[in-house]
């Protein structure tokens, strides 16, 4: 069991939701995911500027970003293959934590090496905002920042450690959020260090 800490209305942190053995099993599943759907470098719409994180996806739909924009699509942008299925442990976590009666359709896998970070943004490419976004952190600690649903509002930060889950939904579904930095050397889960973040999302209206 894990504590449930509501850090802001609709933003709930579950420290240590996945114990160490479950984290290791998840990493093993994600290595299989990355074999079928290699990590790629997303690019900003219009400018083509590369993100500092590398990405892949599992589930029926995957989130991609390139010069033409942000979108969900059923296939990998480089290989054209369907995304591999979502590991069952993630579907279980969604069932336990999402308080939403339909399964997630997309799991975005973000890989942060030492200097990678992610600027404040909203997750708003989904048709269904009734479902929360559920995030799972693995590896080195990430400094997560979350704020209001308007840009420039107050923000707070929370350290997400390996095994932590965090959901944002309801009044926080469109909250701005991002990763300020990764704290190196804070986990032994990934032999080369770095951080993996998984975000599970419902995309279409059931
Ligand atoms: C994201 O917003 O896509 C990632 C958040 C995180 O890495 O914790
Ligand atoms: Mn996001």
CSV table of C-alpha atoms and ligand atoms in Angstrom, one decimal:
chain,number,residue,atom,x,y,z
A,1,UNK,CA,0.0,0.0,0.0
A,2,UNK,CA,1.1,3.5,-0.6
A,3,UNK,CA,0.3,6.9,0.9
A,4,UNK,CA,-2.0,9.1,-1.0
A,5,UNK,CA,-0.9,12.7,-0.9
A,6,UNK,CA,-3.1,15.3,-2.6
A,7,UNK,CA,-0.5,18.0,-3.4
A,8,UNK,CA,-3.1,20.3,-5.1
A,9,UNK,CA,-6.7,19.8,-5.9
A,10,UNK,CA,-6.8,16.9,-8.4
A,11,UNK,CA,-3.0,16.2,-8.2
A,12,UNK,CA,-2.3,13.1,-6.2
A,13,UNK,CA,1.1,11.6,-5.4
A,14,UNK,CA,1.5,7.9,-4.5
A,15,UNK,CA,5.1,7.6,-3.3
A,16,UNK,CA,6.4,4.1,-3.8
A,17,UNK,CA,3.4,2.7,-5.5
A,18,UNK,CA,5.6,0.1,-7.3
A,19,UNK,CA,8.0,-1.8,-5.0
A,20,UNK,CA,11.5,-2.6,-6.2
A,21,UNK,CA,10.7,-6.0,-7.7
A,22,UNK,CA,7.8,-4.5,-9.6
A,23,UNK,CA,10.0,-1.6,-10.9
A,24,UNK,CA,12.5,-4.1,-12.2
A,25,UNK,CA,9.8,-6.1,-13.9
A,26,UNK,CA,8.5,-2.9,-15.5
A,27,UNK,CA,12.0,-2.0,-16.8
A,28,UNK,CA,12.3,-5.4,-18.3
A,29,UNK,CA,9.0,-5.0,-20.1
A,30,UNK,CA,10.0,-1.5,-21.3
A,31,UNK,CA,13.2,-3.0,-22.8
A,32,UNK,CA,11.0,-5.3,-24.9
A,33,UNK,CA,8.8,-2.3,-25.8
A,34,UNK,CA,11.9,-0.4,-26.9
A,35,UNK,CA,13.1,-3.3,-29.0
A,36,UNK,CA,9.8,-3.3,-30.9
A,37,UNK,CA,9.4,0.5,-30.9
A,38,UNK,CA,12.8,2.2,-30.7
A,39,UNK,CA,13.3,5.4,-28.8
A,40,UNK,CA,13.0,8.4,-31.1
A,41,UNK,CA,13.8,12.1,-30.7
A,42,UNK,CA,10.6,14.2,-30.9
A,43,UNK,CA,10.8,17.6,-32.5
A,44,UNK,CA,8.9,20.8,-31.8
A,45,UNK,CA,6.1,21.7,-34.2
A,46,UNK,CA,7.1,24.4,-36.8
A,47,UNK,CA,10.7,25.0,-35.6
A,48,UNK,CA,11.8,21.3,-35.7
A,49,UNK,CA,13.8,21.9,-32.5
A,50,UNK,CA,14.6,18.6,-30.9
A,51,UNK,CA,13.3,17.7,-27.4
A,52,UNK,CA,15.9,16.8,-24.8
A,53,UNK,CA,14.0,13.6,-23.9
A,54,UNK,CA,13.8,10.5,-26.1
A,55,UNK,CA,10.4,8.9,-26.5
A,56,UNK,CA,8.5,5.8,-27.5
A,57,UNK,CA,5.0,4.5,-26.7
A,58,UNK,CA,3.0,1.4,-26.0
A,59,UNK,CA,-0.7,0.8,-26.2
A,60,UNK,CA,-3.1,1.2,-29.1
A,61,UNK,CA,-2.1,4.9,-29.7
A,62,UNK,CA,1.1,6.7,-29.2
A,63,UNK,CA,1.9,10.4,-28.8
A,64,UNK,CA,4.3,11.9,-31.3
A,65,UNK,CA,5.6,15.4,-32.1
A,66,UNK,CA,7.3,16.6,-35.3
A,67,UNK,CA,7.4,19.6,-37.5
A,68,UNK,CA,3.8,19.0,-38.4
A,69,UNK,CA,2.5,19.1,-34.9
A,70,UNK,CA,1.5,17.0,-31.9
A,71,UNK,CA,-0.8,14.1,-32.4
A,72,UNK,CA,-1.7,10.5,-31.4
A,73,UNK,CA,-1.2,7.8,-34.0
A,74,UNK,CA,-1.4,4.0,-34.0
A,75,UNK,CA,2.1,3.5,-35.5
A,76,UNK,CA,5.7,4.3,-34.8
A,77,UNK,CA,6.8,7.4,-36.8
A,78,UNK,CA,10.1,5.7,-38.1
A,79,UNK,CA,9.2,2.0,-38.4
A,80,UNK,CA,5.5,2.3,-39.3
A,81,UNK,CA,4.8,-0.6,-37.0
A,82,UNK,CA,1.9,-0.7,-34.5
A,83,UNK,CA,3.0,0.2,-31.0
A,84,UNK,CA,3.5,-2.8,-28.7
A,85,UNK,CA,0.9,-3.6,-26.0
A,86,UNK,CA,0.9,-1.9,-22.7
A,87,UNK,CA,2.4,-4.0,-19.9
A,88,UNK,CA,-0.3,-5.5,-17.6
A,89,UNK,CA,1.2,-3.9,-14.5
A,90,UNK,CA,0.4,-0.5,-16.0
A,91,UNK,CA,-3.2,-1.4,-16.8
A,92,UNK,CA,-3.5,-2.7,-13.1
A,93,UNK,CA,-2.1,0.6,-11.8
A,94,UNK,CA,-4.6,2.5,-13.9
A,95,UNK,CA,-7.5,0.4,-12.6
A,96,UNK,CA,-6.3,1.1,-9.0
A,97,UNK,CA,-5.6,4.8,-9.3
A,98,UNK,CA,-7.4,6.4,-12.2
A,99,UNK,CA,-11.0,6.2,-10.9
A,100,UNK,CA,-12.1,6.0,-14.5
A,101,UNK,CA,-14.1,3.0,-15.9
A,102,UNK,CA,-12.3,2.6,-19.3
A,103,UNK,CA,-8.7,1.5,-20.0
A,104,UNK,CA,-6.0,3.9,-21.0
A,105,UNK,CA,-5.2,3.8,-24.8
A,106,UNK,CA,-1.7,5.4,-24.8
A,107,UNK,CA,1.4,5.1,-22.7
A,108,UNK,CA,4.0,7.6,-23.5
A,109,UNK,CA,7.5,6.5,-22.5
A,110,UNK,CA,9.9,9.4,-21.9
A,111,UNK,CA,13.6,8.8,-21.3
A,112,UNK,CA,15.6,11.5,-19.6
A,113,UNK,CA,19.4,11.2,-19.5
A,114,UNK,CA,21.4,13.5,-17.2
A,115,UNK,CA,20.7,16.9,-18.6
A,116,UNK,CA,17.2,16.3,-20.1
A,117,UNK,CA,14.2,18.2,-18.8
A,118,UNK,CA,10.7,19.2,-20.0
A,119,UNK,CA,9.3,22.6,-20.1
A,120,UNK,CA,5.9,23.5,-18.6
A,121,UNK,CA,3.1,22.3,-20.9
A,122,UNK,CA,-0.5,21.0,-20.8
A,123,UNK,CA,-1.6,17.5,-21.9
A,124,UNK,CA,-4.4,18.6,-24.2
A,125,UNK,CA,-4.2,16.4,-27.3
A,126,UNK,CA,-6.8,14.0,-26.0
A,127,UNK,CA,-10.5,14.1,-26.8
A,128,UNK,CA,-11.4,13.0,-23.3
A,129,UNK,CA,-10.4,15.1,-20.4
A,130,UNK,CA,-12.7,13.2,-18.0
A,131,UNK,CA,-9.9,10.6,-17.4
A,132,UNK,CA,-6.9,11.7,-15.4
A,133,UNK,CA,-3.3,11.4,-16.7
A,134,UNK,CA,-1.5,8.8,-14.7
A,135,UNK,CA,2.3,9.0,-14.5
A,136,UNK,CA,4.8,6.5,-13.2
A,137,UNK,CA,8.5,7.3,-12.5
A,138,UNK,CA,11.4,4.9,-12.7
A,139,UNK,CA,15.1,5.5,-12.1
A,140,UNK,CA,16.7,8.8,-10.9
A,141,UNK,CA,14.5,11.3,-9.1
A,142,UNK,CA,12.8,13.9,-11.2
A,143,UNK,CA,11.9,17.4,-9.9
A,144,UNK,CA,8.3,17.7,-11.2
A,145,UNK,CA,6.7,21.1,-11.3
A,146,UNK,CA,2.9,21.5,-11.5
A,147,UNK,CA,0.8,24.7,-11.6
A,148,UNK,CA,-2.5,26.2,-12.6
A,149,UNK,CA,-4.5,25.5,-15.7
A,150,UNK,CA,-3.3,28.9,-17.0
A,151,UNK,CA,0.2,29.7,-18.0
A,152,UNK,CA,2.1,31.9,-15.5
A,153,UNK,CA,0.1,30.9,-12.4
A,154,UNK,CA,1.7,29.7,-9.2
A,155,UNK,CA,3.5,26.4,-9.3
A,156,UNK,CA,4.9,24.0,-6.8
A,157,UNK,CA,7.4,21.2,-7.2
A,158,UNK,CA,7.5,17.7,-5.9
A,159,UNK,CA,10.3,15.1,-6.2
A,160,UNK,CA,9.2,12.0,-8.0
A,161,UNK,CA,11.3,9.0,-7.0
A,162,UNK,CA,11.6,5.6,-8.6
A,163,UNK,CA,8.3,3.7,-8.2
A,164,UNK,CA,6.2,6.7,-7.5
A,165,UNK,CA,2.9,7.2,-9.3
A,166,UNK,CA,1.1,10.6,-9.7
A,167,UNK,CA,-2.2,11.4,-11.2
A,168,UNK,CA,-3.6,14.7,-12.3
A,169,UNK,CA,-7.3,14.9,-13.2
A,170,UNK,CA,-10.5,16.7,-12.5
A,171,UNK,CA,-9.7,20.4,-11.7
A,172,UNK,CA,-6.0,19.7,-12.5
A,173,UNK,CA,-6.5,17.7,-15.8
A,174,UNK,CA,-5.2,20.7,-17.8
A,175,UNK,CA,-2.7,21.9,-15.2
A,176,UNK,CA,0.7,23.1,-16.6
A,177,UNK,CA,3.4,20.6,-15.6
A,178,UNK,CA,7.0,19.8,-16.5
A,179,UNK,CA,10.3,18.4,-15.2
A,180,UNK,CA,12.9,21.0,-14.0
A,181,UNK,CA,15.7,18.5,-13.8
A,182,UNK,CA,16.8,15.0,-13.0
A,183,UNK,CA,18.9,14.4,-9.8
A,184,UNK,CA,21.7,12.1,-10.9
A,185,UNK,CA,22.8,9.1,-8.8
A,186,UNK,CA,19.5,8.9,-6.8
A,187,UNK,CA,18.5,5.4,-7.9
A,188,UNK,CA,20.2,2.1,-8.7
A,189,UNK,CA,17.3,0.9,-10.9
A,190,UNK,CA,18.8,1.8,-14.3
A,191,UNK,CA,22.5,0.7,-14.5
A,192,UNK,CA,23.4,3.7,-16.7
A,193,UNK,CA,21.3,6.2,-14.6
A,194,UNK,CA,18.7,8.5,-16.0
A,195,UNK,CA,14.9,8.5,-15.6
A,196,UNK,CA,12.0,6.9,-17.3
A,197,UNK,CA,8.6,8.5,-17.0
A,198,UNK,CA,5.4,6.7,-18.2
A,199,UNK,CA,2.2,8.7,-18.8
A,200,UNK,CA,-1.0,6.7,-19.3
A,201,UNK,CA,-3.8,8.5,-21.0
A,202,UNK,CA,-7.3,7.9,-22.3
A,203,UNK,CA,-7.4,9.5,-25.7
A,204,UNK,CA,-10.8,8.9,-27.3
A,205,UNK,CA,-14.2,9.2,-25.8
A,206,UNK,CA,-15.5,5.7,-25.0
B,1,LIG,C1,5.2,14.5,-19.4
B,1,LIG,O1,4.6,15.5,-19.0
B,1,LIG,O2,5.1,14.0,-20.5
B,1,LIG,C2,6.3,13.9,-18.5
B,1,LIG,C3,6.2,14.3,-17.1
B,1,LIG,C4,7.3,13.5,-16.3
B,1,LIG,O3,8.3,13.2,-16.9
B,1,LIG,O4,7.1,13.3,-15.1
B,2,LIG,MN1,2.7,16.1,-20.0
